[in-house]
JSON list of C-alpha atoms in Angstrom, two decimals:
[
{"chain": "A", "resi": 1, "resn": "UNK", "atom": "CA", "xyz": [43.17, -23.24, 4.64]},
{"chain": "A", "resi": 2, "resn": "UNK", "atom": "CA", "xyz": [46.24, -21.06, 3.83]},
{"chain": "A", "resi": 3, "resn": "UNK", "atom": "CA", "xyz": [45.87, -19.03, 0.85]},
{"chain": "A", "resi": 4, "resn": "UNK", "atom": "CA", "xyz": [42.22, -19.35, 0.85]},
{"chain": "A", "resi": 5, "resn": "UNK", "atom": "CA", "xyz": [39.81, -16.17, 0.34]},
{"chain": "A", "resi": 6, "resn": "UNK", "atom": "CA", "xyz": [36.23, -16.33, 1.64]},
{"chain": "A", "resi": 7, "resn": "UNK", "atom": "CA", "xyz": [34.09, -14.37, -1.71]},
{"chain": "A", "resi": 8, "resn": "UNK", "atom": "CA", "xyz": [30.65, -12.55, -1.11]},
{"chain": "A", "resi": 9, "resn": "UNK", "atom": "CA", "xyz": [28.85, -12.61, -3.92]},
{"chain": "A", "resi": 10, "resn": "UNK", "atom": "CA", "xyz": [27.84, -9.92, -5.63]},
{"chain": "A", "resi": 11, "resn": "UNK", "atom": "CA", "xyz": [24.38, -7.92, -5.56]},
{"chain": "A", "resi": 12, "resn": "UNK", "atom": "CA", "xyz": [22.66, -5.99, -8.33]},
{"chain": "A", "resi": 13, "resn": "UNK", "atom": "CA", "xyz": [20.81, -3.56, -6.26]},
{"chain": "A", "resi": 14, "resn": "UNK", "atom": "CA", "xyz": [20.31, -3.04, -2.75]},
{"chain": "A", "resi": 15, "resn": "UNK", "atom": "CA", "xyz": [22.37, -2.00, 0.59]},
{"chain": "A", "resi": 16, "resn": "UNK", "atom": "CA", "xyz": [25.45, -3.10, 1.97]},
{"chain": "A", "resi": 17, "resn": "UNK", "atom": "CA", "xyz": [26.25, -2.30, 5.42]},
{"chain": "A", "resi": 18, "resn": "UNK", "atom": "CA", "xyz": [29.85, -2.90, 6.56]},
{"chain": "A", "resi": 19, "resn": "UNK", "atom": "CA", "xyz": [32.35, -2.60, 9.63]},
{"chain": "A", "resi": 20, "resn": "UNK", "atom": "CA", "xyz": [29.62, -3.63, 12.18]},
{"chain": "A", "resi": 21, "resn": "UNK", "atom": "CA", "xyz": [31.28, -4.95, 15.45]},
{"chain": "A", "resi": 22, "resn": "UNK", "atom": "CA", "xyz": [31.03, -9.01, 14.95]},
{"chain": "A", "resi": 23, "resn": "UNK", "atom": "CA", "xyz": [29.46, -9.42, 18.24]},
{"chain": "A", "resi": 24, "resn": "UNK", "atom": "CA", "xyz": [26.73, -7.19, 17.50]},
{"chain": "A", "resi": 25, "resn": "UNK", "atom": "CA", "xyz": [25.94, -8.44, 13.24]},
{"chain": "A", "resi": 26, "resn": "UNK", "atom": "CA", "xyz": [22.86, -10.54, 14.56]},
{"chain": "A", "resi": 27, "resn": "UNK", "atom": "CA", "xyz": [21.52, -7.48, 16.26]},
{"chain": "A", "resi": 28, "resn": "UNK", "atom": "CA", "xyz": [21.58, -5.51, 13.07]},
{"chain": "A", "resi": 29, "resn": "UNK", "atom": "CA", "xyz": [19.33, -8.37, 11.48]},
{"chain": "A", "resi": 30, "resn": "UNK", "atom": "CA", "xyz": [17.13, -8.41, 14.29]},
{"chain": "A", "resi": 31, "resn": "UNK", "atom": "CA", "xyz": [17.07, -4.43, 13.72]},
{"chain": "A", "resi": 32, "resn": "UNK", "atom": "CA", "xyz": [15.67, -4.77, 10.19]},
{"chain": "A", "resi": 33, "resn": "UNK", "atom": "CA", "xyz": [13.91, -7.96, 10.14]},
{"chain": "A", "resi": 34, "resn": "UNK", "atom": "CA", "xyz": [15.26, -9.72, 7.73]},
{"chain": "A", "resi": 35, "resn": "UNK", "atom": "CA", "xyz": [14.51, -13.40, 8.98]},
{"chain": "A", "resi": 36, "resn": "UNK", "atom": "CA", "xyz": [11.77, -13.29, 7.02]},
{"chain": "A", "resi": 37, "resn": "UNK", "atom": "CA", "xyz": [12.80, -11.45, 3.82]},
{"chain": "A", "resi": 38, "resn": "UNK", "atom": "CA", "xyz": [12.10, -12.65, 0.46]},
{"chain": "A", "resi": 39, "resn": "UNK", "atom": "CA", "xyz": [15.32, -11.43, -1.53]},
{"chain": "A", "resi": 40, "resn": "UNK", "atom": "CA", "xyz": [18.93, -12.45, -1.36]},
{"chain": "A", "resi": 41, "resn": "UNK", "atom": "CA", "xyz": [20.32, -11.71, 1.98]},
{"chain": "A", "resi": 42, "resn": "UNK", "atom": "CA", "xyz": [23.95, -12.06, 2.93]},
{"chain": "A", "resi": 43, "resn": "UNK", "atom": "CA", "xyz": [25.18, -12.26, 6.53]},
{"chain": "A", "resi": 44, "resn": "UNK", "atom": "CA", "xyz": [28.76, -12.54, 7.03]},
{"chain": "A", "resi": 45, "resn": "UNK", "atom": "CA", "xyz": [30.42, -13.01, 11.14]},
{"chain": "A", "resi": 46, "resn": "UNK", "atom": "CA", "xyz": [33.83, -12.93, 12.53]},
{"chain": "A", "resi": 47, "resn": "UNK", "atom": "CA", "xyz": [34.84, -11.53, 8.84]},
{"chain": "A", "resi": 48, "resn": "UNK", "atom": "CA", "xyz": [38.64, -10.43, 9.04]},
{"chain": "A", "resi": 49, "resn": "UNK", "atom": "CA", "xyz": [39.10, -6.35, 9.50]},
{"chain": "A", "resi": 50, "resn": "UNK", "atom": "CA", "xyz": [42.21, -4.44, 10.28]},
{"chain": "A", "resi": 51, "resn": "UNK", "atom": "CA", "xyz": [40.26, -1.54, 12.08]},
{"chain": "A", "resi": 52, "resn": "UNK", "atom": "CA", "xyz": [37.86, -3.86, 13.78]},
{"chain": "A", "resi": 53, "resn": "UNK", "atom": "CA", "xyz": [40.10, -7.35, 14.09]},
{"chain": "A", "resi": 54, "resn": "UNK", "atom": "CA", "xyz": [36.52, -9.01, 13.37]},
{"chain": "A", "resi": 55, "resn": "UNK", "atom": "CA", "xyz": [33.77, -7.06, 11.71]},
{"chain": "A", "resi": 56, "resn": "UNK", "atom": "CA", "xyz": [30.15, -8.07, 10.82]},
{"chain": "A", "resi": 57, "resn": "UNK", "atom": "CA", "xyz": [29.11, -7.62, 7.04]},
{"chain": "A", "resi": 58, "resn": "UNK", "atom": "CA", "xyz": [25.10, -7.87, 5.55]},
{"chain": "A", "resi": 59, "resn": "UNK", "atom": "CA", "xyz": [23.91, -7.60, 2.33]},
{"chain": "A", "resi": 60, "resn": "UNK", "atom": "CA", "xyz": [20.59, -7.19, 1.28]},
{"chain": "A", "resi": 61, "resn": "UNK", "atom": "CA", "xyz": [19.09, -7.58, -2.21]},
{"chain": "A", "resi": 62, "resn": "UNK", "atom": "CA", "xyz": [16.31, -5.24, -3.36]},
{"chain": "A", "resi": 63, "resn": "UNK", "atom": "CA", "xyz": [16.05, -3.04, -0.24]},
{"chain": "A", "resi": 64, "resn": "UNK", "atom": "CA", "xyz": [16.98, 0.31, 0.57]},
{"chain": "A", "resi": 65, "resn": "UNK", "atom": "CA", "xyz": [16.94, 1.65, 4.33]},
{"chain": "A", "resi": 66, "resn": "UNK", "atom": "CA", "xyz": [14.83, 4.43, 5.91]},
{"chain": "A", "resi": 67, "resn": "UNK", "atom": "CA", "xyz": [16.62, 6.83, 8.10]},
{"chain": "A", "resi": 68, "resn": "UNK", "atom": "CA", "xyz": [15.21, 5.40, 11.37]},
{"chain": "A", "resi": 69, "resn": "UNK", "atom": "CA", "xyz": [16.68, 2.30, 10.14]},
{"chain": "A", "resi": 70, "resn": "UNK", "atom": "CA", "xyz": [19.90, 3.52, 9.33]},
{"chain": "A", "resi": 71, "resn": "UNK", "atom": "CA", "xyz": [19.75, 5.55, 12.64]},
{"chain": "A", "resi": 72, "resn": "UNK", "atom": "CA", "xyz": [18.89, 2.21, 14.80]},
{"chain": "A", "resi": 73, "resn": "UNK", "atom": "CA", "xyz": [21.86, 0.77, 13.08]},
{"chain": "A", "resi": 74, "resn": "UNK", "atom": "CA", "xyz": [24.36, 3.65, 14.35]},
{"chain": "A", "resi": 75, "resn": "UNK", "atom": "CA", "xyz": [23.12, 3.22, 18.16]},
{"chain": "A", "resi": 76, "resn": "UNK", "atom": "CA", "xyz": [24.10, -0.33, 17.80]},
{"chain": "A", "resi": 77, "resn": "UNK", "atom": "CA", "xyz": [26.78, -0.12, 15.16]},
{"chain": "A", "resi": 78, "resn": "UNK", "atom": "CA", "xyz": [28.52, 3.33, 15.17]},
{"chain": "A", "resi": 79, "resn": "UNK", "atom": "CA", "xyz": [31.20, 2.38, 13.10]},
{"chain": "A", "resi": 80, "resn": "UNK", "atom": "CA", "xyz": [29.38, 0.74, 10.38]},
{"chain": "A", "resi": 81, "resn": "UNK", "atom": "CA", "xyz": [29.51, 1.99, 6.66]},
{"chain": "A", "resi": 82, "resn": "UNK", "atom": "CA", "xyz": [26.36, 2.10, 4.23]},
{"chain": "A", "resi": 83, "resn": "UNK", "atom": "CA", "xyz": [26.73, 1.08, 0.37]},
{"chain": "A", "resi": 84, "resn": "UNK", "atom": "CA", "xyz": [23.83, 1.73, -1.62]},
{"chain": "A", "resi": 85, "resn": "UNK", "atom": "CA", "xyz": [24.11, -0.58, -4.40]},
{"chain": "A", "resi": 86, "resn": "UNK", "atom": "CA", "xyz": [22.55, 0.18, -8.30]},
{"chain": "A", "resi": 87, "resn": "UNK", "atom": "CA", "xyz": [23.44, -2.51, -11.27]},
{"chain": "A", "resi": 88, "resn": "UNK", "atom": "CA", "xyz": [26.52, -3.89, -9.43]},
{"chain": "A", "resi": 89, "resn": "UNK", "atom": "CA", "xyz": [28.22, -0.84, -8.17]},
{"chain": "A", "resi": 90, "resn": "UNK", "atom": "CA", "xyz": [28.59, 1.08, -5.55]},
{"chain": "A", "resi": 91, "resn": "UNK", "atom": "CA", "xyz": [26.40, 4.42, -6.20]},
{"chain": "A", "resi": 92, "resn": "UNK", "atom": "CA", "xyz": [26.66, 6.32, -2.98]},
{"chain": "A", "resi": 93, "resn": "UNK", "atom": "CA", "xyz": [28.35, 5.27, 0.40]},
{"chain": "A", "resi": 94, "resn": "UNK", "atom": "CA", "xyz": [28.02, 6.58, 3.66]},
{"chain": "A", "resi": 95, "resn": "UNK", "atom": "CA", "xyz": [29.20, 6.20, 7.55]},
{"chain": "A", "resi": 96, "resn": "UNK", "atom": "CA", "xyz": [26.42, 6.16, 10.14]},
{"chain": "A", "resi": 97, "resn": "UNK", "atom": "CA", "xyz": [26.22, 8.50, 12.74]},
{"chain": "A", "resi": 98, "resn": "UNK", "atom": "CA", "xyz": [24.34, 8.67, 15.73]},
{"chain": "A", "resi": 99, "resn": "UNK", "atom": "CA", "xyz": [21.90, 11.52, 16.08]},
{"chain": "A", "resi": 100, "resn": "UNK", "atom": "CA", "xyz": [21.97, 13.63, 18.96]},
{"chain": "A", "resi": 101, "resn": "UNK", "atom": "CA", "xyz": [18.69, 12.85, 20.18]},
{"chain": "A", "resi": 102, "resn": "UNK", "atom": "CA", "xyz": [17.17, 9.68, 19.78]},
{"chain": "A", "resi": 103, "resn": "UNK", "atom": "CA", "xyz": [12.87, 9.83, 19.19]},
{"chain": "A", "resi": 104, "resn": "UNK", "atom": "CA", "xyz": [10.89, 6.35, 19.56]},
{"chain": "A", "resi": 105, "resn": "UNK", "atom": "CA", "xyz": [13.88, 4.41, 18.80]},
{"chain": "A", "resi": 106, "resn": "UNK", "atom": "CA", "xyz": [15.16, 2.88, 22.22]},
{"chain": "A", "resi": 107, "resn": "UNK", "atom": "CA", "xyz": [13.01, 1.50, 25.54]},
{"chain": "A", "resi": 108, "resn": "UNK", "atom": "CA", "xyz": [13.56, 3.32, 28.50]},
{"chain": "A", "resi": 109, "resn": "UNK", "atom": "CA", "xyz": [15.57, 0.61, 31.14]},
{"chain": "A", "resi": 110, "resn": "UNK", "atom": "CA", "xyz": [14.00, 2.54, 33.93]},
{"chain": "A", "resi": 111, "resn": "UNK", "atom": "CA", "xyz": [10.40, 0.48, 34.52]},
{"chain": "A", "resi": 112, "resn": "UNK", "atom": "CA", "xyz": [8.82, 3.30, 36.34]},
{"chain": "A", "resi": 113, "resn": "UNK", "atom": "CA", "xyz": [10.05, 6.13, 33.41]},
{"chain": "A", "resi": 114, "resn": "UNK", "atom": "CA", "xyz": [6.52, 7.62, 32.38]},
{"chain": "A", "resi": 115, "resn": "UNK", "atom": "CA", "xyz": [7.66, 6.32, 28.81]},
{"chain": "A", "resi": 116, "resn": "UNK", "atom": "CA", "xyz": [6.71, 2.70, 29.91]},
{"chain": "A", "resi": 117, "resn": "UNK", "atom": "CA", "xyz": [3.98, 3.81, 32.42]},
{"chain": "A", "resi": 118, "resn": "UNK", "atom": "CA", "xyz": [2.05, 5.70, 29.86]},
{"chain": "A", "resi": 119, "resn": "UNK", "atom": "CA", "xyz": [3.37, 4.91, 27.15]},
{"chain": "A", "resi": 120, "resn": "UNK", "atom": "CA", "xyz": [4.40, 8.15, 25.79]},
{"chain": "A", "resi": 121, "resn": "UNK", "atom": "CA", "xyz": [7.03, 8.20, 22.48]},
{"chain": "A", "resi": 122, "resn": "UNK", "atom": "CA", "xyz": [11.05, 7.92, 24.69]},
{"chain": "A", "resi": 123, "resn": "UNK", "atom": "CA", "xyz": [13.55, 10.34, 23.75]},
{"chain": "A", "resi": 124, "resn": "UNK", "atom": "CA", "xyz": [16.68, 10.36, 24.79]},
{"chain": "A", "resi": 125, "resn": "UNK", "atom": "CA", "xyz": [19.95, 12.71, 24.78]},
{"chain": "A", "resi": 126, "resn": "UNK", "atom": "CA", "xyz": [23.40, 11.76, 23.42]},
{"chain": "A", "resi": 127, "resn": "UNK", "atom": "CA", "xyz": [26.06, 12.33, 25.64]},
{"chain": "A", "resi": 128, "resn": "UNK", "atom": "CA", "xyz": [28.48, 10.22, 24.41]},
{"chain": "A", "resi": 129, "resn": "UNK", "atom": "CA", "xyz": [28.76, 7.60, 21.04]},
{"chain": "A", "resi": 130, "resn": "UNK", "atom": "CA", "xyz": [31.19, 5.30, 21.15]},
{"chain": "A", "resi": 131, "resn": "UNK", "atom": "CA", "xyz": [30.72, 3.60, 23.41]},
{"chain": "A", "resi": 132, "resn": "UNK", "atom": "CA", "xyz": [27.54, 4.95, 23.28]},
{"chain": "A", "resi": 133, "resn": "UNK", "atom": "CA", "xyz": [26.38, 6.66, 26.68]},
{"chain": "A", "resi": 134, "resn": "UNK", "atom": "CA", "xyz": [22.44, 8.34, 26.59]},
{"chain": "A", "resi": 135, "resn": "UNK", "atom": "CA", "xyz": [20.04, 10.03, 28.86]},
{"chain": "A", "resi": 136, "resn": "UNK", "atom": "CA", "xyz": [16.23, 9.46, 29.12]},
{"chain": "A", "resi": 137, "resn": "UNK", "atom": "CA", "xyz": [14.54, 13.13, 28.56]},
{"chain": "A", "resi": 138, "resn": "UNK", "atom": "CA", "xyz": [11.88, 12.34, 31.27]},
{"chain": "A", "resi": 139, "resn": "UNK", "atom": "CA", "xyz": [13.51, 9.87, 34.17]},
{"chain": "A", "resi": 140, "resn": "UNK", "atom": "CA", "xyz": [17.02, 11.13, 33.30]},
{"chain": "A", "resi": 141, "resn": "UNK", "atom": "CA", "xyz": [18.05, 7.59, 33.74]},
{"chain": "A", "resi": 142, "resn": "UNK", "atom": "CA", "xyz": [21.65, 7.43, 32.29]},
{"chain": "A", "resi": 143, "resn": "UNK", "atom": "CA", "xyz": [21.85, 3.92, 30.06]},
{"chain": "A", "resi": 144, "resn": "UNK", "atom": "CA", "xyz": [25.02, 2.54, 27.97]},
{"chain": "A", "resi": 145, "resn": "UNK", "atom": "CA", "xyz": [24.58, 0.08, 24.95]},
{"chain": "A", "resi": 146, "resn": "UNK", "atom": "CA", "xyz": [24.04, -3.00, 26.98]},
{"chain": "A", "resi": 147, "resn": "UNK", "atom": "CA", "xyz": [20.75, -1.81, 28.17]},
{"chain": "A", "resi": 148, "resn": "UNK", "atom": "CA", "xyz": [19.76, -1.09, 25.06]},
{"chain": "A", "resi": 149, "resn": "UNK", "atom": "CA", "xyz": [16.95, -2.39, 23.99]},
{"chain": "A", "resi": 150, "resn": "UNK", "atom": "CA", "xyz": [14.55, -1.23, 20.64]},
{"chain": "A", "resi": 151, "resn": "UNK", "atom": "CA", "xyz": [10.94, -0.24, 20.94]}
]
């Protein structure tokens, strides 16, 4: 298929959310649970990029995310762009960033961490974001982005 372009189309509102990792685009629906949206949603995989060689892209019609959402994104995608979309263009645009500390976002790994014992909201401490290194407040249990899991 020389010569061939793969086109997106277009939406009239909504976000765009760009230069996620291909290997980790299915996460980022699982994130926001969009299996079971009702508007337009746009998933593309293995996309060419010349930053990421392959790059994840989603659009999503009608929806705007909340900062806990845009902050789960960044602990699985920290090199992912945001594009807020209004009437077909491109109003505001934005790279995630991972906050410093992470509140109620992210399981503890350790099983016997009073976060899964009792239940209590996990918090954890940044030390490092790409590739993304934490620390559980409470069990001090160091974790990296393969034991991530969501709460």
């Amino acid at each position: 298929m020389k010569g061939k372009t793969f086109k997106i189309s277009a939406i009239k509102e909504g976000t765009v959310i760009d230069h996620i990792s291909a290997d980790h685009t299915f996460k980022v629906v699982d994130i926001l649970n969009l299996k079971g949206f009702d508007n337009v949603v746009t998933v593309g995989m293995n996309l060419e990029s010349k930053k990421l060689g392959k790059k994840g892209l989603i659009k999503i019609g009608g929806r705007h995310l909340t900062k806990e959402e845009v902050d789960m994104i960044a602990i699985i995608a920290p090199k992912a762009k945001i594009n807020i979309i209004k009437d077909y263009n491109v109003k505001d645009k934005f790279r995630v960033k991972i906050p410093n500390v992470i509140h109620n976002i992210i399981k503890c790994a350790n099983t016997n961490c009073v976060t899964n014992v009792y239940k209590v909201p996990t918090k954890f401490h940044v030390l490092k974001g790409d590739p993304l290194k934490i620390r559980c407040h409470y069990c001090e249990r160091l974790m990296d982005i393969e034991e991530v899991e969501m709460v």
